[in-house]
């Protein structure tokens, strides 16, 4: 991936070397040491690399040679950033100041890109990051850096906007970077591959999956030409493509690419490299979406163990696998385990980044969901509002992350019977998503599907039907008619139709939902839920009583096999009331 941290030897090549022989020898010695430092970093030995980088910086300081100081400080800052140490951003800012003092536009652009990359990775407040970006761009306009460094600066500015939900603005910077790279006519194919990666990931964030796949496939082909078939860079490209395939519901493709990425990283780095942990994290997400909670948990726990060894047991970066374990536990009704993971995520973040850091929003939202599931709606609302407030303080009132947090809050408000506030909250969530991604984004579909449920609760079945039909149209167009998302909308449409006295039409949507869920291999409980709904609609339409009995029997058997006696009893009780024999 085109990172904000550049190869310092190339960046500083335009800076004149010192004239004194002893000084030249000292500078050369430090640069050799920094080469070793970069090699250790690539092998994942981050802490030994940082120790040696700091020693090299101490030697560089004795020379007083500013280009070397900038180079060594940048190396230390990069490693501190990789280890998620709180000193990372400050060290990179010092590198920027030192680079500015050299007067070399390439060094300044590269250091500014490093600082912006740190800000993007750490989720620092958008206004602060934007100010640095605007100053760096202004400096680059006054004294243009070489095309390679200008390209990297533009990409880093794009990352700032991407990380703050400004996907369309970020897209403009990536396209500008691509134009600069092409105009520069340099032969760095790796740069073009990296740019295509950013463009593809940006397109995925906007829900433009075809555009994303096209760009990322080109990036993968470029990486294979540049690096060869077993280089770790290919693993990153494969994971990016796997994420698109997963979003499209193409789970087999996603797994094949994710498995290949893991194999490459294991062969290149060994089992303890942080990037191997990243692969396990991605595989866990995929397994969770496939309904394999056991495999998902195992993958998350592997990622957590690797990152604990690499970063330490209290590093704030651990919140990522911890947050995923929290989400998984919530969905799997393992609430105490989920709560423990979320609380630990909050602890490491508050200790490492402070009580007001935006990364806390994720685990706080998880704790809100747990509180709701445990019948503590007041706690759920308080936690959800804190997650929203942190996000608004960091990013403003229209950041896309608010979509999920507001949607969760609306669900709790609905449980509390605060239906007006719940509907207004959901409307705000969808307005945010529409502004960021457009009116036909998948997130709008999810919001419309949830809104349909809320309208159904209020007995507004006509509105519920319209909202569900809108959701179904978005899912079908954007993700395809066989995507699992479409099954949820089919069930909402069916529920509304049945309540409007049109059970035969409802049954048609139930059949589609069941076919989608069966073909996609969705969790057994999801299929049982669909079978029960379909059986009720067929029964109301006085159609195929034998199939009604079969569906009910299958649903009861599935619930019992899953250990869900409560739902099994509910299906059996309905069958008795409806006199289905």
Coordinates of C-alpha atoms in Angstrom, one line a residue:
X1 CA 0.0 0.0 0.0
X2 CA 1.2 3.5 -0.7
X3 CA 1.9 4.6 2.8
X4 CA 2.7 8.1 4.1
X5 CA 6.1 6.9 5.3
X6 CA 8.6 7.1 2.5
X7 CA 12.0 5.6 2.0
X8 CA 14.2 8.3 3.5
X9 CA 17.3 7.6 1.4
X10 CA 15.3 8.4 -1.8
X11 CA 13.6 11.4 -0.2
X12 CA 16.8 12.9 1.0
X13 CA 18.8 12.3 -2.2
X14 CA 18.6 15.9 -3.3
X15 CA 20.0 17.2 0.0
X16 CA 23.8 17.9 -0.3
X17 CA 26.0 15.6 1.8
X18 CA 28.2 17.2 4.4
X19 CA 31.7 18.2 3.2
X20 CA 33.8 17.1 6.2
X21 CA 35.1 13.5 5.8
X22 CA 34.4 12.6 9.4
X23 CA 30.9 13.9 9.2
X24 CA 30.3 12.1 5.9
X25 CA 31.4 8.9 7.6
X26 CA 29.2 9.4 10.6
X27 CA 26.2 10.2 8.3
X28 CA 26.8 7.1 6.2
X29 CA 27.1 4.9 9.3
X30 CA 23.8 6.2 10.7
X31 CA 22.0 5.6 7.4
X32 CA 23.3 2.0 7.3
X33 CA 21.9 1.5 10.7
X34 CA 18.6 3.0 9.6
X35 CA 18.5 0.5 6.7
X36 CA 18.8 -2.3 9.3
X37 CA 16.0 -0.7 11.3
X38 CA 13.7 -0.7 8.3
X39 CA 14.6 -4.3 7.6
X40 CA 13.6 -5.3 11.2
X41 CA 10.4 -3.4 10.8
X42 CA 9.5 -5.2 7.7
X43 CA 10.1 -8.5 9.5
X44 CA 7.7 -7.4 12.2
X45 CA 10.3 -7.0 14.9
X46 CA 9.0 -3.6 15.8
X47 CA 10.3 -3.2 19.4
X48 CA 14.0 -4.1 18.5
X49 CA 13.7 -1.9 15.5
X50 CA 12.5 1.0 17.6
X51 CA 15.3 0.6 20.1
X52 CA 17.9 0.7 17.3
X53 CA 16.2 3.6 15.6
X54 CA 16.3 5.6 18.8
X55 CA 20.0 4.9 19.2
X56 CA 20.6 6.0 15.6
X57 CA 18.7 9.2 16.3
X58 CA 20.9 9.9 19.3
X59 CA 24.0 9.5 17.1
X60 CA 22.4 11.7 14.4
X61 CA 21.8 14.4 17.0
X62 CA 25.5 14.6 17.7
X63 CA 26.2 15.4 14.0
X64 CA 23.8 18.4 13.9
X65 CA 23.1 17.5 10.3
X66 CA 19.5 18.4 9.8
X67 CA 18.7 16.1 6.9
X68 CA 20.0 13.1 8.9
X69 CA 18.1 14.3 11.9
X70 CA 14.9 14.5 9.9
X71 CA 15.5 11.0 8.4
X72 CA 16.2 9.4 11.8
X73 CA 13.3 11.2 13.5
X74 CA 11.0 10.0 10.8
X75 CA 12.2 6.4 11.3
X76 CA 11.5 6.6 15.0
X77 CA 8.1 8.2 14.5
X78 CA 7.1 5.6 12.0
X79 CA 7.9 2.8 14.4
X80 CA 6.2 4.5 17.3
X81 CA 3.2 4.9 15.1
X82 CA 3.3 1.2 14.1
X83 CA 3.4 0.3 17.8
X84 CA 0.5 2.7 18.5
X85 CA 2.6 4.5 21.0
X86 CA 1.2 7.9 22.1
X87 CA 4.5 9.6 21.3
X88 CA 4.2 8.7 17.6
X89 CA 2.3 11.8 16.3
X90 CA 4.6 14.2 18.2
X91 CA 7.7 12.5 16.9
X92 CA 6.4 12.7 13.3
X93 CA 5.6 16.4 13.8
X94 CA 9.2 17.0 14.9
X95 CA 10.3 15.2 11.8
X96 CA 8.2 17.6 9.8
X97 CA 9.7 20.6 11.5
X98 CA 13.2 19.3 10.9
X99 CA 12.4 18.5 7.3
X100 CA 11.1 22.1 6.8
X101 CA 14.3 23.5 8.1
X102 CA 16.2 21.6 5.4
X103 CA 14.3 23.7 2.8
X104 CA 14.0 20.6 0.6
X105 CA 10.4 20.4 -0.8
X106 CA 10.6 16.6 -1.2
X107 CA 11.6 16.0 2.4
X108 CA 8.9 18.4 3.6
X109 CA 6.2 16.7 1.5
X110 CA 7.2 13.3 2.7
X111 CA 7.3 14.3 6.3
X112 CA 3.9 16.0 6.0
X113 CA 2.5 12.9 4.5
X114 CA 3.9 10.9 7.4
X115 CA 2.2 13.2 9.9
X116 CA -1.1 13.1 8.1
X117 CA -0.9 9.3 7.9
X118 CA -0.4 9.2 11.7
X119 CA -3.4 11.5 12.1
X120 CA -5.5 9.3 9.8
X121 CA -4.5 6.1 11.6
X122 CA -5.1 7.5 15.1
X123 CA -8.4 9.1 14.4
X124 CA -7.3 12.6 15.6
X125 CA -9.9 15.4 15.3
X126 CA -10.8 16.3 11.8
X127 CA -10.2 20.0 12.1
X128 CA -6.7 19.5 13.5
X129 CA -5.8 17.1 10.7
X130 CA -7.4 19.3 8.1
X131 CA -5.3 22.3 9.2
X132 CA -2.1 20.3 8.8
X133 CA -3.2 19.1 5.4
X134 CA -4.0 22.6 4.2
X135 CA -0.7 24.0 5.4
X136 CA 1.2 21.1 3.7
X137 CA -0.7 21.6 0.4
X138 CA -0.1 25.3 0.5
X139 CA 3.7 24.7 1.0
X140 CA 3.7 22.2 -1.9
X141 CA 1.9 24.7 -4.1
X142 CA 4.5 27.4 -3.3
X143 CA 7.5 25.1 -3.8
X144 CA 6.4 22.0 -5.7
X145 CA 8.0 18.8 -4.6
X146 CA 9.0 16.0 -7.0
X147 CA 6.1 14.1 -8.4
X148 CA 6.6 11.0 -6.2
X149 CA 6.5 13.0 -3.0
X150 CA 3.6 15.2 -4.2
X151 CA 1.7 12.0 -5.1
X152 CA 2.2 10.6 -1.6
X153 CA 1.1 13.9 0.0
X154 CA -2.1 14.0 -2.0
X155 CA -2.9 10.4 -1.1
X156 CA -2.3 11.2 2.6
X157 CA -4.7 14.2 2.4
X158 CA -7.2 11.8 0.8
X159 CA -6.8 9.4 3.7
X160 CA -7.7 12.2 6.1
X161 CA -10.9 12.9 4.3
X162 CA -11.7 9.2 3.8
X163 CA -11.2 8.6 7.5
X164 CA -13.6 11.4 8.3
X165 CA -16.4 10.2 6.1
X166 CA -15.7 12.6 3.2
X167 CA -15.4 9.8 0.6
X168 CA -16.3 12.0 -2.3
X169 CA -13.7 14.6 -1.3
X170 CA -11.1 11.9 -0.8
X171 CA -11.8 10.5 -4.3
X172 CA -10.9 13.9 -5.7
X173 CA -7.5 13.8 -4.0
X174 CA -6.8 10.3 -5.2
X175 CA -7.6 11.3 -8.7
X176 CA -5.3 14.3 -8.4
X177 CA -2.6 12.1 -7.2
X178 CA -3.1 9.8 -10.1
X179 CA -2.8 12.7 -12.5
X180 CA 0.4 13.9 -10.9
X181 CA 1.9 10.5 -11.0
X182 CA 1.1 10.1 -14.7
X183 CA 2.3 13.6 -15.6
X184 CA 5.6 12.9 -13.7
X185 CA 6.2 10.0 -16.0
X186 CA 8.3 8.2 -13.4
X187 CA 8.6 4.5 -13.8
X188 CA 7.3 3.6 -10.3
X189 CA 4.6 1.1 -11.2
X190 CA 4.3 0.4 -7.5
X191 CA 3.0 3.9 -7.0
X192 CA 0.2 3.4 -9.6
X193 CA -0.7 0.1 -7.9
X194 CA -0.9 1.8 -4.6
X195 CA -3.0 4.6 -6.0
X196 CA -5.4 2.1 -7.5
X197 CA -5.7 0.5 -4.1
X198 CA -6.8 3.7 -2.5
X199 CA -9.2 4.4 -5.3
X200 CA -10.6 0.9 -5.0
X201 CA -11.0 1.1 -1.2
X202 CA -12.6 4.5 -1.6
X203 CA -15.1 3.2 -4.1
X204 CA -16.0 0.3 -1.8
X205 CA -16.7 2.8 1.0
X206 CA -19.0 4.6 -1.4
X207 CA -20.8 1.4 -2.2
X208 CA -19.5 1.4 -5.8
X209 CA -18.6 -2.3 -5.8
X210 CA -18.0 -2.7 -9.5
X211 CA -15.7 0.3 -9.6
X212 CA -13.9 -1.0 -6.5
X213 CA -13.4 -4.4 -7.9
X214 CA -12.0 -3.1 -11.2
X215 CA -9.5 -0.8 -9.5
X216 CA -8.4 -3.4 -6.9
X217 CA -8.0 -6.1 -9.6
X218 CA -5.7 -3.8 -11.5
X219 CA -3.8 -3.0 -8.3
X220 CA -3.3 -6.7 -7.6
X221 CA -2.1 -7.4 -11.1
X222 CA 0.4 -4.4 -10.8
X223 CA 1.6 -5.8 -7.4
X224 CA 2.2 -9.2 -8.9
X225 CA 4.3 -7.7 -11.7
X226 CA 6.3 -5.5 -9.3
X227 CA 6.8 -7.8 -6.3
X228 CA 6.2 -11.3 -7.4
X229 CA 3.6 -13.9 -6.3
X230 CA 4.8 -14.4 -2.8
X231 CA 5.4 -10.8 -1.6
X232 CA 3.4 -9.5 1.5
X233 CA 2.2 -6.6 -0.6
X234 CA 0.0 -9.0 -2.5
X235 CA -1.6 -10.1 0.8
X236 CA -2.9 -6.5 1.3
X237 CA -4.2 -6.4 -2.2
X238 CA -5.9 -9.8 -1.8
X239 CA -7.5 -8.7 1.5
X240 CA -8.9 -5.5 -0.1
X241 CA -10.5 -7.6 -2.9
X242 CA -11.8 -10.1 -0.4
X243 CA -13.5 -7.2 1.5
X244 CA -15.3 -6.2 -1.7
X245 CA -16.3 -9.8 -2.4
X246 CA -17.6 -10.2 1.2
X247 CA -19.7 -7.0 0.8
X248 CA -21.1 -8.4 -2.4
X249 CA -22.1 -11.6 -0.6
X250 CA -19.5 -13.7 -2.6
X251 CA -18.2 -15.5 0.4
X252 CA -16.4 -18.3 -1.4
X253 CA -14.4 -15.8 -3.4
X254 CA -13.7 -13.8 -0.3
X255 CA -12.5 -16.9 1.6
X256 CA -10.2 -18.0 -1.2
X257 CA -8.5 -14.6 -1.4
X258 CA -8.3 -14.2 2.4
X259 CA -6.7 -17.7 2.8
X260 CA -4.2 -16.9 0.2
X261 CA -3.3 -13.6 1.9
X262 CA -2.8 -15.4 5.2
X263 CA -0.6 -18.0 3.6
X264 CA 1.6 -15.3 2.0
X265 CA 2.0 -13.5 5.3
X266 CA 2.8 -16.6 7.2
X267 CA 5.5 -17.6 4.7
X268 CA 7.0 -14.1 4.6
X269 CA 6.8 -13.1 8.2
X270 CA 6.2 -16.2 10.4
X271 CA 3.3 -16.6 12.8
X272 CA 3.9 -13.7 15.1
X273 CA 3.9 -10.7 12.7
X274 CA 1.1 -8.1 13.3
X275 CA 0.0 -8.4 9.7
X276 CA -0.7 -12.1 10.3
X277 CA -3.0 -10.9 13.0
X278 CA -4.7 -8.6 10.6
X279 CA -5.3 -11.6 8.3
X280 CA -6.9 -13.5 11.1
X281 CA -9.0 -10.5 12.0
X282 CA -10.3 -10.3 8.4
X283 CA -11.0 -14.1 8.4
X284 CA -13.0 -13.7 11.6
X285 CA -15.2 -11.0 10.1
X286 CA -15.8 -13.3 7.1
X287 CA -16.6 -16.3 9.3
X288 CA -19.0 -14.2 11.3
X289 CA -20.9 -13.1 8.2
X290 CA -21.1 -16.7 7.1
X291 CA -22.7 -17.6 10.5
X292 CA -19.7 -19.6 11.8
X293 CA -19.3 -18.0 15.2
X294 CA -16.9 -20.7 16.4
X295 CA -14.5 -20.0 13.6
X296 CA -14.9 -16.3 14.0
X297 CA -14.1 -16.4 17.7
X298 CA -11.0 -18.6 17.0
X299 CA -9.7 -16.1 14.4
X300 CA -10.3 -13.1 16.6
X301 CA -8.5 -14.7 19.5
X302 CA -5.5 -15.6 17.3
X303 CA -5.4 -11.9 16.2
X304 CA -5.6 -10.7 19.7
X305 CA -2.8 -13.1 20.9
X306 CA -0.5 -12.0 18.1
X307 CA -1.1 -8.3 18.7
X308 CA -0.6 -8.8 22.5
X309 CA 2.8 -10.3 21.8
X310 CA 3.7 -7.6 19.2
X311 CA 2.3 -4.5 21.0
X312 CA 2.0 -5.5 24.6
X313 CA -1.1 -6.4 26.7
X314 CA -2.3 -2.8 27.3
X315 CA -1.8 -1.3 23.9
X316 CA -4.7 0.7 22.6
X317 CA -4.5 -1.1 19.2
X318 CA -5.9 -4.2 20.9
X319 CA -9.3 -2.6 20.9
X320 CA -9.8 -3.8 17.3
X321 CA -9.9 -7.6 18.0
X322 CA -11.5 -6.9 21.3
X323 CA -14.3 -4.9 19.7
X324 CA -14.9 -7.7 17.2
X325 CA -15.1 -10.2 20.0
X326 CA -17.6 -8.0 21.7
X327 CA -19.8 -7.8 18.6
X328 CA -19.6 -11.5 18.1
X329 CA -20.5 -12.3 21.7
X330 CA -23.5 -10.0 21.4
X331 CA -24.8 -11.7 18.3
X332 CA -24.1 -15.2 19.7
X333 CA -26.0 -14.4 23.0
X334 CA -22.7 -14.7 24.9
X335 CA -23.3 -11.5 26.7
X336 CA -20.9 -11.8 29.6
X337 CA -18.0 -12.6 27.3
X338 CA -19.0 -9.8 25.0
X339 CA -19.2 -7.4 27.9
X340 CA -15.7 -8.4 29.2
X341 CA -14.2 -7.8 25.7
X342 CA -15.9 -4.4 25.3
X343 CA -14.9 -3.3 28.8
X344 CA -11.3 -4.3 28.2
X345 CA -11.4 -2.4 24.8
X346 CA -12.6 0.7 26.7
X347 CA -9.9 0.3 29.3
X348 CA -7.0 0.1 26.9
X349 CA -8.3 3.0 24.9
X350 CA -8.9 5.3 27.9
X351 CA -5.5 4.4 29.3
X352 CA -3.7 4.8 26.0
X353 CA -5.6 7.6 24.3
X354 CA -7.8 9.3 26.9
X355 CA -11.4 9.3 27.8
X356 CA -12.5 11.5 24.9
X357 CA -10.9 9.6 22.0
X358 CA -13.2 8.8 19.2
X359 CA -12.1 5.1 19.0
X360 CA -14.1 4.6 22.2
X361 CA -17.3 5.0 20.3
X362 CA -17.2 1.5 18.9
X363 CA -16.8 -0.5 22.2
X364 CA -19.2 2.0 23.9
X365 CA -21.8 1.2 21.2
X366 CA -21.1 -2.5 21.8
X367 CA -21.7 -2.0 25.6
X368 CA -25.0 -0.2 24.7
X369 CA -26.2 -3.2 22.6
X370 CA -25.3 -5.5 25.5
X371 CA -27.2 -3.4 28.0
X372 CA -30.2 -3.4 25.7
X373 CA -30.0 -7.2 25.4
X374 CA -29.8 -7.5 29.2
X375 CA -32.9 -5.4 29.7
X376 CA -31.1 -2.2 30.8
X377 CA -32.4 0.3 28.2
X378 CA -31.6 3.4 30.3
X379 CA -27.9 2.3 30.4
X380 CA -28.1 1.4 26.7
X381 CA -29.3 4.9 25.9
X382 CA -26.6 6.6 28.0
X383 CA -23.8 4.5 26.5
X384 CA -25.2 5.1 23.0
X385 CA -25.4 8.8 23.5
X386 CA -21.8 8.9 24.7
X387 CA -20.6 7.1 21.5
X388 CA -22.5 9.6 19.4
X389 CA -21.1 12.6 21.3
X390 CA -17.5 11.4 20.9
X391 CA -18.0 10.9 17.2
X392 CA -19.7 14.3 16.8
X393 CA -16.9 16.0 18.8
X394 CA -14.2 14.4 16.7
X395 CA -15.7 14.5 13.2
X396 CA -18.8 16.7 13.2
X397 CA -22.5 16.1 13.0
X398 CA -22.7 14.3 9.7
X399 CA -19.9 11.6 9.9
X400 CA -21.0 8.3 8.5
X401 CA -20.0 6.4 11.6
X402 CA -23.0 8.1 13.2
X403 CA -25.3 6.0 11.0
X404 CA -24.7 2.8 13.0
X405 CA -24.7 4.5 16.4
X406 CA -27.9 6.4 15.7
X407 CA -29.5 3.3 14.3
X408 CA -28.7 1.4 17.5
X409 CA -30.0 4.2 19.6
X410 CA -33.3 4.3 17.6
X411 CA -33.7 0.6 18.3
X412 CA -33.4 1.1 22.0
X413 CA -35.8 4.1 21.9
X414 CA -38.2 1.9 20.1
X415 CA -37.9 -0.7 22.9
X416 CA -38.6 2.1 25.4
X417 CA -41.8 3.0 23.5
X418 CA -40.3 6.4 22.5
X419 CA -41.5 5.9 19.0
X420 CA -41.4 9.6 17.8
X421 CA -37.9 10.1 19.0
X422 CA -36.9 6.7 17.6
X423 CA -38.2 7.6 14.1
X424 CA -36.6 11.0 14.2
X425 CA -33.3 9.4 15.2
X426 CA -33.5 6.9 12.3
X427 CA -34.4 9.6 9.9
X428 CA -31.2 11.5 10.9
X429 CA -29.1 8.4 10.5
X430 CA -30.4 7.9 6.9
X431 CA -29.9 11.5 6.0
X432 CA -26.3 11.2 7.1
X433 CA -25.8 8.1 5.0
X434 CA -27.5 9.7 2.0
X435 CA -25.3 12.8 2.2
X436 CA -22.1 10.7 2.5
X437 CA -22.8 7.9 0.0
X438 CA -25.9 8.9 -2.1
X439 CA -29.5 7.9 -1.9
X440 CA -29.1 4.4 -3.2
X441 CA -26.3 3.2 -0.9
X442 CA -26.7 -0.1 0.9
X443 CA -26.7 1.8 4.2
X444 CA -29.9 3.5 3.1
X445 CA -31.3 0.1 2.3
X446 CA -30.5 -1.0 5.8
X447 CA -32.0 2.1 7.3
X448 CA -35.2 1.8 5.3
X449 CA -35.5 -1.8 6.4
X450 CA -35.2 -0.8 10.0
X451 CA -37.6 2.1 9.5
X452 CA -40.1 -0.4 8.1
X453 CA -39.9 -2.3 11.4
X454 CA -40.4 0.8 13.4
X455 CA -43.4 1.8 11.2
X456 CA -44.9 -1.7 11.6
X457 CA -44.6 -1.3 15.4
X458 CA -46.7 1.9 15.1
X459 CA -49.3 0.0 13.0
X460 CA -48.5 2.1 9.9
X461 CA -48.5 -0.9 7.6
X462 CA -48.7 1.0 4.3
X463 CA -45.6 3.1 5.2
X464 CA -43.9 -0.1 6.5
X465 CA -44.5 -1.8 3.1
X466 CA -43.2 1.2 1.1
X467 CA -40.0 1.4 3.2
X468 CA -39.4 -2.3 2.9
X469 CA -40.0 -2.2 -0.8
X470 CA -37.5 0.6 -1.1
X471 CA -34.9 -1.4 0.9
X472 CA -35.5 -4.4 -1.3
X473 CA -34.9 -2.3 -4.5
X474 CA -31.7 -0.9 -3.1
X475 CA -30.4 -4.3 -2.0
X476 CA -31.3 -5.9 -5.3
X477 CA -29.7 -3.2 -7.4
X478 CA -26.6 -2.6 -5.4
X479 CA -25.8 -6.1 -4.0
X480 CA -27.8 -8.4 -6.3
X481 CA -31.0 -10.3 -5.8
X482 CA -29.3 -13.3 -4.2
X483 CA -27.5 -11.2 -1.5
X484 CA -28.4 -12.1 2.1
X485 CA -29.4 -8.5 2.6
X486 CA -32.3 -9.0 0.2
X487 CA -33.7 -11.8 2.4
X488 CA -34.3 -9.3 5.3
X489 CA -36.2 -6.9 3.0
X490 CA -38.3 -9.8 1.6
X491 CA -39.3 -10.7 5.1
X492 CA -40.2 -7.1 5.9
X493 CA -42.3 -6.8 2.7
X494 CA -44.0 -10.1 3.5
X495 CA -44.8 -9.0 7.0
X496 CA -46.4 -5.8 5.8
X497 CA -48.3 -7.5 3.1
X498 CA -49.7 -10.1 5.5
X499 CA -50.8 -7.4 7.9
X500 CA -52.5 -5.7 5.0
X501 CA -54.5 -8.8 4.3
X502 CA -52.4 -10.0 1.3
X503 CA -50.9 -13.3 2.7
X504 CA -50.5 -15.0 -0.7
X505 CA -48.3 -12.1 -1.9
X506 CA -46.5 -12.3 1.5
X507 CA -45.8 -16.0 0.9
X508 CA -44.1 -15.3 -2.4
X509 CA -41.6 -13.0 -0.6
X510 CA -41.2 -15.6 2.2
X511 CA -40.2 -18.2 -0.5
X512 CA -37.6 -15.8 -1.9
X513 CA -36.2 -15.1 1.5
X514 CA -35.9 -18.8 2.4
X515 CA -34.3 -19.6 -1.0
X516 CA -31.7 -16.8 -0.5
X517 CA -30.8 -17.9 3.0
X518 CA -30.5 -21.5 2.1
X519 CA -28.3 -20.8 -0.9
X520 CA -26.1 -18.4 1.1
X521 CA -25.6 -20.9 3.9
X522 CA -26.9 -18.4 6.4
X523 CA -27.2 -19.5 10.1
X524 CA -29.7 -22.2 10.9
X525 CA -31.7 -19.9 13.2
X526 CA -32.1 -17.4 10.3
X527 CA -33.6 -20.2 8.1
X528 CA -35.9 -21.3 11.0
X529 CA -37.2 -17.8 11.4
X530 CA -38.0 -17.7 7.7
X531 CA -39.7 -21.0 7.7
X532 CA -41.9 -20.0 10.6
X533 CA -42.9 -16.7 8.9
X534 CA -43.6 -18.5 5.5
X535 CA -45.7 -21.2 7.2
X536 CA -47.9 -18.5 8.8
X537 CA -48.4 -16.7 5.5
X538 CA -49.2 -19.9 3.6
X539 CA -51.6 -20.9 6.3
X540 CA -53.3 -17.5 6.1
X541 CA -53.6 -17.8 2.4
X542 CA -55.0 -21.4 2.7
X543 CA -52.2 -22.8 0.6
X544 CA -50.4 -26.1 0.7
X545 CA -51.1 -27.4 4.2
X546 CA -48.6 -30.2 3.8
X547 CA -45.8 -27.7 3.2
X548 CA -47.0 -25.6 6.2
X549 CA -46.6 -28.7 8.4
X550 CA -43.2 -29.4 6.9
X551 CA -41.9 -25.9 7.4
X552 CA -43.1 -25.8 11.0
X553 CA -41.6 -29.2 11.8
X554 CA -38.3 -28.1 10.3
X555 CA -38.3 -24.8 12.2
X556 CA -39.0 -26.6 15.6
X557 CA -36.3 -29.1 14.9
X558 CA -33.7 -26.4 14.0
X559 CA -34.5 -24.4 17.1
X560 CA -34.1 -27.4 19.3
X561 CA -30.9 -28.4 17.7
X562 CA -29.6 -24.9 18.3
X563 CA -30.6 -25.1 22.0
X564 CA -33.3 -22.5 21.5
X565 CA -36.2 -24.0 23.4
X566 CA -38.0 -20.7 23.7
X567 CA -38.5 -20.2 20.0
X568 CA -39.2 -23.9 19.5
X569 CA -42.0 -23.7 22.0
X570 CA -43.4 -20.5 20.3
X571 CA -43.6 -22.3 16.9
X572 CA -45.3 -25.3 18.5
X573 CA -47.7 -23.2 20.4
X574 CA -48.7 -21.3 17.2
X575 CA -49.2 -24.6 15.4
X576 CA -51.6 -25.7 18.1
X577 CA -53.5 -22.5 18.1
X578 CA -53.8 -22.6 14.3
X579 CA -54.8 -26.2 14.5
X580 CA -52.0 -27.3 12.1
X581 CA -51.7 -31.1 12.4

